[in-house]
Short mmCIF file of C-alpha atoms in Angstrom, two decimals:
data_model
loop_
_atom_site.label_atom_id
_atom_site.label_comp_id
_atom_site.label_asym_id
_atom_site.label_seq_id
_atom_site.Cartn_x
_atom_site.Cartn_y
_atom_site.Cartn_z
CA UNK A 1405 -28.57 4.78 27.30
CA UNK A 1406 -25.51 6.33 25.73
CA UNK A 1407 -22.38 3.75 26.27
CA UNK A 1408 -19.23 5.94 27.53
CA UNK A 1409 -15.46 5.67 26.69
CA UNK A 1410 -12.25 7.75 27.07
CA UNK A 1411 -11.75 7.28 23.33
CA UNK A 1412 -13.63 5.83 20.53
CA UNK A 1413 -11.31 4.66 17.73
CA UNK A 1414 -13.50 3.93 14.52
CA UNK A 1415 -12.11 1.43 12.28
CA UNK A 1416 -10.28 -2.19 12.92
CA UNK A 1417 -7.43 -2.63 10.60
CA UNK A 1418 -3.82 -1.95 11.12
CA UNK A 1419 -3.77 1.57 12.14
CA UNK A 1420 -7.14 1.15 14.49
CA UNK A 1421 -5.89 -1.25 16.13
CA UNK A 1422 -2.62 0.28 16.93
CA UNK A 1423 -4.24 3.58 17.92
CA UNK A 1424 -6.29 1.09 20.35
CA UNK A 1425 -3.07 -0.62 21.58
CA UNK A 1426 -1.14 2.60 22.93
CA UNK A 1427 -4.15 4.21 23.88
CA UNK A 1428 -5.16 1.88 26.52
CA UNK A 1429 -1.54 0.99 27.18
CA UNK A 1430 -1.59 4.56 28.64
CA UNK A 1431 -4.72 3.57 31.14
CA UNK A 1432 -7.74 4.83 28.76
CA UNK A 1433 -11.24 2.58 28.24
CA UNK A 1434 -10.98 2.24 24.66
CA UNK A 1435 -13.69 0.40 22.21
CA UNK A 1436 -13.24 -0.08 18.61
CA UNK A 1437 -15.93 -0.04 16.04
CA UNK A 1438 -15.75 -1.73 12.87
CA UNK A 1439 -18.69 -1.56 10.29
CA UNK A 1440 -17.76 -4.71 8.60
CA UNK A 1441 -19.03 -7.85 10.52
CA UNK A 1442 -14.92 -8.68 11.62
CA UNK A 1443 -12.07 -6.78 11.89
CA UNK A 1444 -8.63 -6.63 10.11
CA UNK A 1445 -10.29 -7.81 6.55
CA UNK A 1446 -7.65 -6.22 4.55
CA UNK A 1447 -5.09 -7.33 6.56
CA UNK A 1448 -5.96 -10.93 6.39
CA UNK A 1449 -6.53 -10.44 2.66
CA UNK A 1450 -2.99 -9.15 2.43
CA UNK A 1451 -1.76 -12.06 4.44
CA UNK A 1452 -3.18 -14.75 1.95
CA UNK A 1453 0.10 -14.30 -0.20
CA UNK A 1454 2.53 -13.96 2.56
CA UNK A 1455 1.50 -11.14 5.33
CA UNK A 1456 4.79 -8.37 4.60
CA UNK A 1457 5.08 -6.81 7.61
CA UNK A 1458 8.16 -4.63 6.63
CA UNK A 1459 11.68 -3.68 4.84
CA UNK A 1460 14.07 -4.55 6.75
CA UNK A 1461 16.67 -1.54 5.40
CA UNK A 1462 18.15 1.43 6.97
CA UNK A 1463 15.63 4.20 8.10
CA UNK A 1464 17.10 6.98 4.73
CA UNK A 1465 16.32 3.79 2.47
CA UNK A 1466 12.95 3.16 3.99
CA UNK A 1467 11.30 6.32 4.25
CA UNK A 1468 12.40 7.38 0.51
CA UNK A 1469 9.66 5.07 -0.62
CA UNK A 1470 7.19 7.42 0.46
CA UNK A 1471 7.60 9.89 -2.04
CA UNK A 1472 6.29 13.65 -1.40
CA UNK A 1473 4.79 12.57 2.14
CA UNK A 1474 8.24 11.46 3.44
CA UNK A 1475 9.13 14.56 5.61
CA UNK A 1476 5.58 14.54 7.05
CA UNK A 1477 5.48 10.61 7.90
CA UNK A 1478 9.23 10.94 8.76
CA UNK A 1479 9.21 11.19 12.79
CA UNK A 1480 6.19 8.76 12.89
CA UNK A 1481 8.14 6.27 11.03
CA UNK A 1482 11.72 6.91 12.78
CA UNK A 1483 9.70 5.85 16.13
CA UNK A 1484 8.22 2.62 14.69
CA UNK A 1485 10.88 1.80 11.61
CA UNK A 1486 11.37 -1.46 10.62
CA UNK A 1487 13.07 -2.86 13.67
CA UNK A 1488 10.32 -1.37 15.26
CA UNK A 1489 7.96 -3.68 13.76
CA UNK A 1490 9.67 -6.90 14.11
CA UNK A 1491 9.68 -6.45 17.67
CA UNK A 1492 6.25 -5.53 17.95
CA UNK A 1493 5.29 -8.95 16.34
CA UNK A 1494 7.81 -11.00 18.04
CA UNK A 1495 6.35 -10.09 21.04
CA UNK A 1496 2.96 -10.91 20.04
CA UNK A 1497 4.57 -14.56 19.49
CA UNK A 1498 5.38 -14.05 15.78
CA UNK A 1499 8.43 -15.65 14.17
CA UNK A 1500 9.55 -13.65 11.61
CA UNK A 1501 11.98 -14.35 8.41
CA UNK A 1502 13.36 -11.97 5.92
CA UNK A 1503 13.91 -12.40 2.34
CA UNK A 1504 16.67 -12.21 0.31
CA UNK A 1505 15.10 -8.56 -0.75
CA UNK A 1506 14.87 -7.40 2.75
CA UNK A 1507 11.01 -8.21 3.23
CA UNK A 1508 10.18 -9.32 6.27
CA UNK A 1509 7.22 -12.09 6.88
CA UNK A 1510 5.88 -14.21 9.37
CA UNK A 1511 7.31 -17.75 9.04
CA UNK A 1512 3.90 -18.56 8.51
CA UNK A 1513 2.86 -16.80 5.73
CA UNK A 1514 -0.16 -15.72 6.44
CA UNK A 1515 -1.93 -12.72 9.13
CA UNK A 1516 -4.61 -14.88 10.94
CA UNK A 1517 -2.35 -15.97 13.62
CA UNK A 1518 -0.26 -12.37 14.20
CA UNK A 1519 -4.03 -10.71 14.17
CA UNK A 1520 -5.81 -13.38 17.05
CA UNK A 1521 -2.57 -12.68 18.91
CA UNK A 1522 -3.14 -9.33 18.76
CA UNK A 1523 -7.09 -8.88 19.34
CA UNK A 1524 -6.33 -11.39 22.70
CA UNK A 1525 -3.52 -8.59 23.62
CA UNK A 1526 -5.82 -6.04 23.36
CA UNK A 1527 -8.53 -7.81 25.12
CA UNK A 1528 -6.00 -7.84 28.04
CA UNK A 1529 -5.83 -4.07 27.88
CA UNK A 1530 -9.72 -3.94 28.39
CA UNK A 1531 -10.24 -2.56 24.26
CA UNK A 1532 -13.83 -3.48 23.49
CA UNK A 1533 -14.82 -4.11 20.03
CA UNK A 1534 -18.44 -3.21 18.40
CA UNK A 1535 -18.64 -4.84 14.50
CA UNK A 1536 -21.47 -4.33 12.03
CA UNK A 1537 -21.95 -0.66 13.10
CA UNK A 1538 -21.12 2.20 10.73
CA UNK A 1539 -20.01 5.55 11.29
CA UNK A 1540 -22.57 8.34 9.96
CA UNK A 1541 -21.01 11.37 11.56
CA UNK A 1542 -21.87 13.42 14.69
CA UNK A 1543 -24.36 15.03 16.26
CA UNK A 1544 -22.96 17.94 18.83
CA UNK A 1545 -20.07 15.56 20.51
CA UNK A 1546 -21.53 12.60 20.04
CA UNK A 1547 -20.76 9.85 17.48
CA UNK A 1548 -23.50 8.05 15.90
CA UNK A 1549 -23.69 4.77 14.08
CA UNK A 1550 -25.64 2.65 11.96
CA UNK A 1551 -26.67 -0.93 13.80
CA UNK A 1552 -28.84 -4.04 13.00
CA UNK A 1553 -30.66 -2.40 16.13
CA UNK A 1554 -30.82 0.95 15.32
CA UNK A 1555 -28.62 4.42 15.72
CA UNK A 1556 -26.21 4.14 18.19
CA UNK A 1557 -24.89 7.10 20.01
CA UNK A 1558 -21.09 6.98 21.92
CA UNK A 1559 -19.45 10.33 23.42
CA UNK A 1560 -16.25 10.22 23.38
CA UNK A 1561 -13.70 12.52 24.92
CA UNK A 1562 -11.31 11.95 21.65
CA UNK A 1563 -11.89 9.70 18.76
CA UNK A 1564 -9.55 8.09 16.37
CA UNK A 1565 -10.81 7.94 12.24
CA UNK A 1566 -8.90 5.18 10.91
CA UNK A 1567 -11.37 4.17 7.71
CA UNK A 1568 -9.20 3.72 5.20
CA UNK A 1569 -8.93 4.86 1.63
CA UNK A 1570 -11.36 4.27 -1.29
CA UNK A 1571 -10.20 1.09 -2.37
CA UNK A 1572 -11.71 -3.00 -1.87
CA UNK A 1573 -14.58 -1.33 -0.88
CA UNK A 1574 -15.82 -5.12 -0.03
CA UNK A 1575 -13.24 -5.13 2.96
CA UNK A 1576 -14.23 -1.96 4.24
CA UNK A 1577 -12.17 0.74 2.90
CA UNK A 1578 -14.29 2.35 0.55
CA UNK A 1579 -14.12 6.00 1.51
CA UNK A 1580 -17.65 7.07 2.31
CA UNK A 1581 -16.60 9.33 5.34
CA UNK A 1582 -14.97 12.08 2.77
CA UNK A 1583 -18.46 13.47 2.70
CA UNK A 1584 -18.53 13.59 7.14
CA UNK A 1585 -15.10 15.36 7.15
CA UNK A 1586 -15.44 17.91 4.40
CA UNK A 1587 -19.07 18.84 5.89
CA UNK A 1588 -16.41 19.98 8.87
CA UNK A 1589 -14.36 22.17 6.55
CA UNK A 1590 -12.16 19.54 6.28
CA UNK A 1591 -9.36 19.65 3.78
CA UNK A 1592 -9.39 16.20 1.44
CA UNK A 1593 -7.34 15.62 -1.49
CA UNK A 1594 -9.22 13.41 -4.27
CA UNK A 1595 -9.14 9.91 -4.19
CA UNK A 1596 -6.30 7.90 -7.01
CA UNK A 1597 -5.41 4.27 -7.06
CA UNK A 1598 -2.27 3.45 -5.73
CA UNK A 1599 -0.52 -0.30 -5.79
CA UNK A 1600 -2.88 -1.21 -9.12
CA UNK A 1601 -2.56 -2.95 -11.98
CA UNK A 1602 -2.23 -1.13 -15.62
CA UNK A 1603 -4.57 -1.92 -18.19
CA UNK A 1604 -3.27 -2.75 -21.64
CA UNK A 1605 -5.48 -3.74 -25.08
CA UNK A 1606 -3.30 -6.96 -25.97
CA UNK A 1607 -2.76 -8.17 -29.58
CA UNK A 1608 -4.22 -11.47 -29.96
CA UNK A 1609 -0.38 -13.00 -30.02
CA UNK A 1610 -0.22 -12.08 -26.39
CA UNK A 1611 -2.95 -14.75 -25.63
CA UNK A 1612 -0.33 -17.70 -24.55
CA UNK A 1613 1.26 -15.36 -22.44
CA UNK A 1614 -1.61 -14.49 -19.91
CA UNK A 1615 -0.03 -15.41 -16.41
CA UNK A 1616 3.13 -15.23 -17.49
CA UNK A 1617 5.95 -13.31 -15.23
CA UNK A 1618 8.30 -10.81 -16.46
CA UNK A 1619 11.46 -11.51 -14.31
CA UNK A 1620 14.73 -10.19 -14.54
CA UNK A 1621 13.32 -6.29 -15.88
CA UNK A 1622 13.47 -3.18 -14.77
CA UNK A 1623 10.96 -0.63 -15.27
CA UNK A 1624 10.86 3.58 -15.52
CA UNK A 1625 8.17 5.76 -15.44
CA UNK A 1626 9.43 9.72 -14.47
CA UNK A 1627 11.41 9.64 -11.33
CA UNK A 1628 10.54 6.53 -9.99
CA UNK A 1629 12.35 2.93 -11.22
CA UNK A 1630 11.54 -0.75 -10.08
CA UNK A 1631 13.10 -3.79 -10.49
CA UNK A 1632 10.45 -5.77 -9.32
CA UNK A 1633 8.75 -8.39 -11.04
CA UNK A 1634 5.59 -8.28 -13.04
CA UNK A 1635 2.88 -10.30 -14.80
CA UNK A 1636 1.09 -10.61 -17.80
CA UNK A 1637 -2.92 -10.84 -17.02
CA UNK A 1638 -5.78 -10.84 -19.72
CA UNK A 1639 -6.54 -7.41 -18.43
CA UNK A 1640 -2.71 -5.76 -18.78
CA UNK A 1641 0.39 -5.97 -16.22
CA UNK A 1642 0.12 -6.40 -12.48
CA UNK A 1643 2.56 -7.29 -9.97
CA UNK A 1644 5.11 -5.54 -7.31
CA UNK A 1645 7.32 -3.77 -10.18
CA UNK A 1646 4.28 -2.06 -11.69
CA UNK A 1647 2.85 -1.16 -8.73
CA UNK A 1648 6.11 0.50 -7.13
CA UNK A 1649 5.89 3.36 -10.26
CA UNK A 1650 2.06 3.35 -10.80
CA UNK A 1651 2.21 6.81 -8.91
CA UNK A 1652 4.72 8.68 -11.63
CA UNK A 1653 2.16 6.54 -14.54
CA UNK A 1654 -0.83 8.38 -12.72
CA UNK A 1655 0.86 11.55 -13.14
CA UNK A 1656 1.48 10.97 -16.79
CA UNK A 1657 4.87 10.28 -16.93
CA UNK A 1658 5.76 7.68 -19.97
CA UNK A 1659 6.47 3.87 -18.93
CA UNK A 1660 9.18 2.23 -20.48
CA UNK A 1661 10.75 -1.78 -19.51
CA UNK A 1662 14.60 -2.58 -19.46
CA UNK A 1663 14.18 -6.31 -20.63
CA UNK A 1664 18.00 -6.73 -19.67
CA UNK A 1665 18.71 -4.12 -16.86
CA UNK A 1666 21.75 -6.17 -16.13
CA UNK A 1667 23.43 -5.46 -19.51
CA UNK A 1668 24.60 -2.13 -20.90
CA UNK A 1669 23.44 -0.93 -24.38
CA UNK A 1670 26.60 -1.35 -25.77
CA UNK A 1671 26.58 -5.05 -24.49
CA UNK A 1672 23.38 -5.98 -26.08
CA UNK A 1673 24.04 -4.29 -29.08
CA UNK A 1674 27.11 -6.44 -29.45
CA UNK A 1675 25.65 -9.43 -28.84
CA UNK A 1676 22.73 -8.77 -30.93
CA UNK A 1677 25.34 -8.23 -33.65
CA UNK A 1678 26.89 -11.60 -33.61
CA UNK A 1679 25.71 -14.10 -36.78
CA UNK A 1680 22.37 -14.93 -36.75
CA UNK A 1681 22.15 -17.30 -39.55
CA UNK A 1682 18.93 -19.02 -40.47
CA UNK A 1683 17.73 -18.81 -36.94
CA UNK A 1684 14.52 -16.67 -36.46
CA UNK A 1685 15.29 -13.28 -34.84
CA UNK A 1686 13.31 -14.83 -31.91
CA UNK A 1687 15.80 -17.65 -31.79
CA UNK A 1688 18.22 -15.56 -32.10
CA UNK A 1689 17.22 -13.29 -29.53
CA UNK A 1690 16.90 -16.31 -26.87
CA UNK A 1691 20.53 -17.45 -28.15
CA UNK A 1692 22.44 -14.17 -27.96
CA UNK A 1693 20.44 -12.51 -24.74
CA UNK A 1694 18.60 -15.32 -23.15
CA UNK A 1695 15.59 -13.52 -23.82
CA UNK A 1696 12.32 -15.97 -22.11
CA UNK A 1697 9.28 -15.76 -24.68
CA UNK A 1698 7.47 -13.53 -21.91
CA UNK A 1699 9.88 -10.88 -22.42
CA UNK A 1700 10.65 -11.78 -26.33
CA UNK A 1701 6.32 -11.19 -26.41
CA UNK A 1702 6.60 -7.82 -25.06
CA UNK A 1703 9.05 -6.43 -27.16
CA UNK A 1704 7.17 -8.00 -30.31
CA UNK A 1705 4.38 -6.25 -28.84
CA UNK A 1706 5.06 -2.49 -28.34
CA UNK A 1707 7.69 -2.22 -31.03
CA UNK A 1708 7.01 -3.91 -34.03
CA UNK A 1709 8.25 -4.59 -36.71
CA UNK A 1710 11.85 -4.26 -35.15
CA UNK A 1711 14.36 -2.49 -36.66
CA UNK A 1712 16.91 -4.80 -38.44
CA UNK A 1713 20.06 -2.77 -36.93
CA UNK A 1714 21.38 -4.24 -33.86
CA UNK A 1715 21.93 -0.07 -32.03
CA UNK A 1716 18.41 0.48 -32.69
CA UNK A 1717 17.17 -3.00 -31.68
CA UNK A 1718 19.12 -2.67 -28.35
CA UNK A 1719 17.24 1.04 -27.70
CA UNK A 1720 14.50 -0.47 -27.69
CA UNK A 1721 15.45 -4.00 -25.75
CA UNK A 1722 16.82 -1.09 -22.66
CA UNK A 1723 14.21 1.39 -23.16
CA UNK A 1724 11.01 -0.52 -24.43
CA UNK A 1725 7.96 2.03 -24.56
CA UNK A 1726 5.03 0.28 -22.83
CA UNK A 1727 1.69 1.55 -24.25
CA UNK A 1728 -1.16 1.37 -21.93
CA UNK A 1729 -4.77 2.64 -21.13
CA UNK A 1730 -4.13 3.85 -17.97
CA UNK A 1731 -4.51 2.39 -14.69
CA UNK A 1732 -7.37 0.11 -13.35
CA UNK A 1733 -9.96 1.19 -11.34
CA UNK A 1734 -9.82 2.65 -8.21
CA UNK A 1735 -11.91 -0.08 -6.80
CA UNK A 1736 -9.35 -2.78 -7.73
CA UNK A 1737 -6.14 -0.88 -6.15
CA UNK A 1738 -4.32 -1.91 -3.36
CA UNK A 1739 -4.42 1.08 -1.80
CA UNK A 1740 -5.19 5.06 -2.58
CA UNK A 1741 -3.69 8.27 -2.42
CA UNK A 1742 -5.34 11.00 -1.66
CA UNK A 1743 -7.35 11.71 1.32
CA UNK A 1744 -7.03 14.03 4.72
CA UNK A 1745 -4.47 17.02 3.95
CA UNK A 1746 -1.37 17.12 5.91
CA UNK A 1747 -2.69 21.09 5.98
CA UNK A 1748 -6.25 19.74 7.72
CA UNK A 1749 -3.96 18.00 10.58
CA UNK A 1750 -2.16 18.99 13.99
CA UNK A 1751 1.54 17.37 14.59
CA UNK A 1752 0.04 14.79 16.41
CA UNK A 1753 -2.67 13.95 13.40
CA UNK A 1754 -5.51 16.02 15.22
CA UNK A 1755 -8.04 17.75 12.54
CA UNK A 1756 -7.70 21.39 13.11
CA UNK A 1757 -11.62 21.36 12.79
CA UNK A 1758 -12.02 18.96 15.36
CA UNK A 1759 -10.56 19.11 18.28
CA UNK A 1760 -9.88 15.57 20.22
CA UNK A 1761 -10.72 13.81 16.37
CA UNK A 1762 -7.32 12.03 15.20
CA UNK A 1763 -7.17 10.38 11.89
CA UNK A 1764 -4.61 7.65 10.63
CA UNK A 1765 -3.61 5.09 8.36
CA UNK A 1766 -4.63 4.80 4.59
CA UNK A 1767 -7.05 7.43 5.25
CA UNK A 1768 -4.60 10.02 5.60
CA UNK A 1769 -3.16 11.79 2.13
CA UNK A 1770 -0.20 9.49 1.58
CA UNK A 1771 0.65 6.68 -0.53
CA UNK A 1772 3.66 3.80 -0.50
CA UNK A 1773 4.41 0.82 -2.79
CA UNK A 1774 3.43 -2.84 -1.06
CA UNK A 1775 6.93 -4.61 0.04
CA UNK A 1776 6.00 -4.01 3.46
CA UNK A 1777 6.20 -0.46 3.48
CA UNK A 1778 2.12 0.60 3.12
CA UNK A 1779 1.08 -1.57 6.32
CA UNK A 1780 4.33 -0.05 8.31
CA UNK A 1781 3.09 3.37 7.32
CA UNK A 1782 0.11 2.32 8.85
CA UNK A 1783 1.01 0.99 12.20
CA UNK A 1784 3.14 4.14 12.54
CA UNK A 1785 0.51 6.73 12.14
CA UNK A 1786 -2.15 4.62 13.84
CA UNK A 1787 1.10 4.20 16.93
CA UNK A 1788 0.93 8.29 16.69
CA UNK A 1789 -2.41 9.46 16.91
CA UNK A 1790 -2.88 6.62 19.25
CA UNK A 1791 -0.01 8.20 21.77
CA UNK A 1792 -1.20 11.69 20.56
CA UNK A 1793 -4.79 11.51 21.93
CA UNK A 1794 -4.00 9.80 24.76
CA UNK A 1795 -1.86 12.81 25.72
CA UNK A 1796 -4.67 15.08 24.70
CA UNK A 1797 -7.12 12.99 27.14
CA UNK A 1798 -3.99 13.36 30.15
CA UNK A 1799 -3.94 17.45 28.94
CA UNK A 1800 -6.16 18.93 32.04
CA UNK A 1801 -8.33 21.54 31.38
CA UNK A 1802 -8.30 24.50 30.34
CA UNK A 1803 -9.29 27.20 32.86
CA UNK A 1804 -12.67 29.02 32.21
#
């Protein structure tokens, strides 16, 4: 027999959940259905370095970090900004501390506590939860689903896609329901790693540096400009400052490193022109600029031999050309871009070529660097399809 719900909301991380939350806040029977034996995977992974729920900065400052999709996530974001989400895990029994950079965290450090707090809340609500059972599509109205026992069938008066991008496909997000939605006529844009790591063909004289960070830099690729940190891995450079321009790197745009972004040009160039003696130039670079050997490694790297005049040497100290091989697989991102069309989508996140189907979260074409503003993006759109489908279940019916 066919189990019945007001709304169906497929998928159990951030955005899922959320959806869940305000629809049965507004007095719907909601379940949730996760194909992964738990929920919340990638937000627990997330949380195993410090969960970053948000940045805590003026609205203008926040939603400029999502790039082209800022006018579209906009309202959905100005109704659950950063404030927004500091209250919403107080009240789930969070404490919360920011950072000297304005990212906010559970005093904790971690997401197991913020999500049992949260699955209890939503127990209290009446949300049911189904695990291990994937989503395969439709047949007529109905939703059906891949179980240990069998295909299940729900109906649903609205349903809420929140499934994620295409990336740790081993936590669930690994983008097999493109094929379902463009079967509707549903417009996707392709799939491109967002939040990853660059690859880079090291010398063998980069070998000591492996795990090494690059602090104190500043990097530029097109428009977009970090001064977050990085690392040096066996594999190329990783970290919060890479991934914050890995968008303008996909594009094509050149990447270059400011090892001293706190120094002008003409600065380093006169320090680099003081006597150098019989030190080494790498002595002499740690003397003059405090150059670390991390940074000293790079620029031996991607721009030797260097040139002996201290103007040229300082071009390339504030405007070091990185050479690379591209970004790392999709697989291995943090998150994607790419995904439902803002054009395939209703204000409220409806599909145009679904009627009562909402979609949110990473699944949606959008993209944000980590810092805390890719899981707010999340909890925003999942908070607005969620309120959006809930008014389309209160709509009443059309006449016939």
């Amino acid at each position: 027999m066919a189990m019945e719900y007001d709304a169906v909301v497929i998928g159990a991380g951030p955005a899922g959940l959320m959806a869940a939350d305000q629809l049965a806040r507004a007095g719907h029977s909601v379940v949730v259905v996760e194909a992964k034996p738990s929920v919340g995977r990638k937000l627990l992974m997330a949380g195993k370095s410090g969960l970053n729920l948000t940045r805590d900065e003026p609205f203008d400052q926040l939603i400029a970090n999502y790039g082209k999709a800022a006018d579209w996530l906009a309202p959905m974001v100005r109704q659950f900004d950063a404030q927004a989400v500091q209250d919403w895990a107080r009240g789930l029994g969070s404490e919360l501390f920011t950072g000297s950079t304005g990212r906010v965290f559970p005093k904790v450090m971690k997401a197991s506590p913020l999500l049992r707090a949260w699955l209890a809340a939503l127990g209290d609500l009446g949300v049911q939860r189904r695990t291990g059972w994937s989503w395969r599509g439709w047949d007529g109205a109905d939703l059906l689903f891949d179980t240990a026992e069998g295909t299940q069938v729900i109906p649903a008066a609205v349903t809420v896609l929140a499934l994620g991008g295409a990336s740790w496909a081993r936590l669930g997000s690994d983008g097999m329901w493109a094929p379902v939605l463009a079967d509707q006529g549903v417009a996707l844009a392709p799939f491109k790693p967002a939040n990853v790591g660059l690859l880079v063909d090291w010398s063998d004289h980069m070998v000591p540096q492996f795990g090494a960070p690059l602090k104190g830099i500043a990097l530029q690729a097109g428009d977009l400009f970090s001064r977050g940190e990085a690392v040096i891995s066996k594999r190329g450079l990783e970290g919060g400052g890479i991934y914050a321009i890995c968008a303008a790197v996909r594009g094509g745009a050149p990447l270059t490193l400011d090892l001293l972004p706190d120094l002008s040009g003409d600065e380093v160039t006169r320090r680099l022109s003081r006597p150098r003696g019989k030190a080494s130039l790498s002595n002499h670079l740690r003397k003059v600029l405090k150059l670390d050997p991390a940074r000293i490694a790079m620029l031996q790297e991607f721009a030797r031999p260097l040139p002996p005049q201290p103007a040229d040497l300082a071009r390339l100290i504030k405007a070091l050309p990185v050479k690379h091989a591209g970004l790392r697989p999709i697989d291995e991102a943090i998150s994607t871009a790419g995904g439902v069309t803002r054009g395939a989508l209703d204000e409220g996140l409806m599909l145009k070529q679904r009627p009562g189907v909402f979609c949110a979260g990473e699944m949606l074409d959008w993209e944000a660097p980590t810092g805390g503003y890719l899981l707010t993006g999340c909890l925003a759109t999942g908070r607005w399809a969620g309120r959006a489908a809930a008014q389309y279940l209160s709509k009443p019916p059309s006449p016939v």
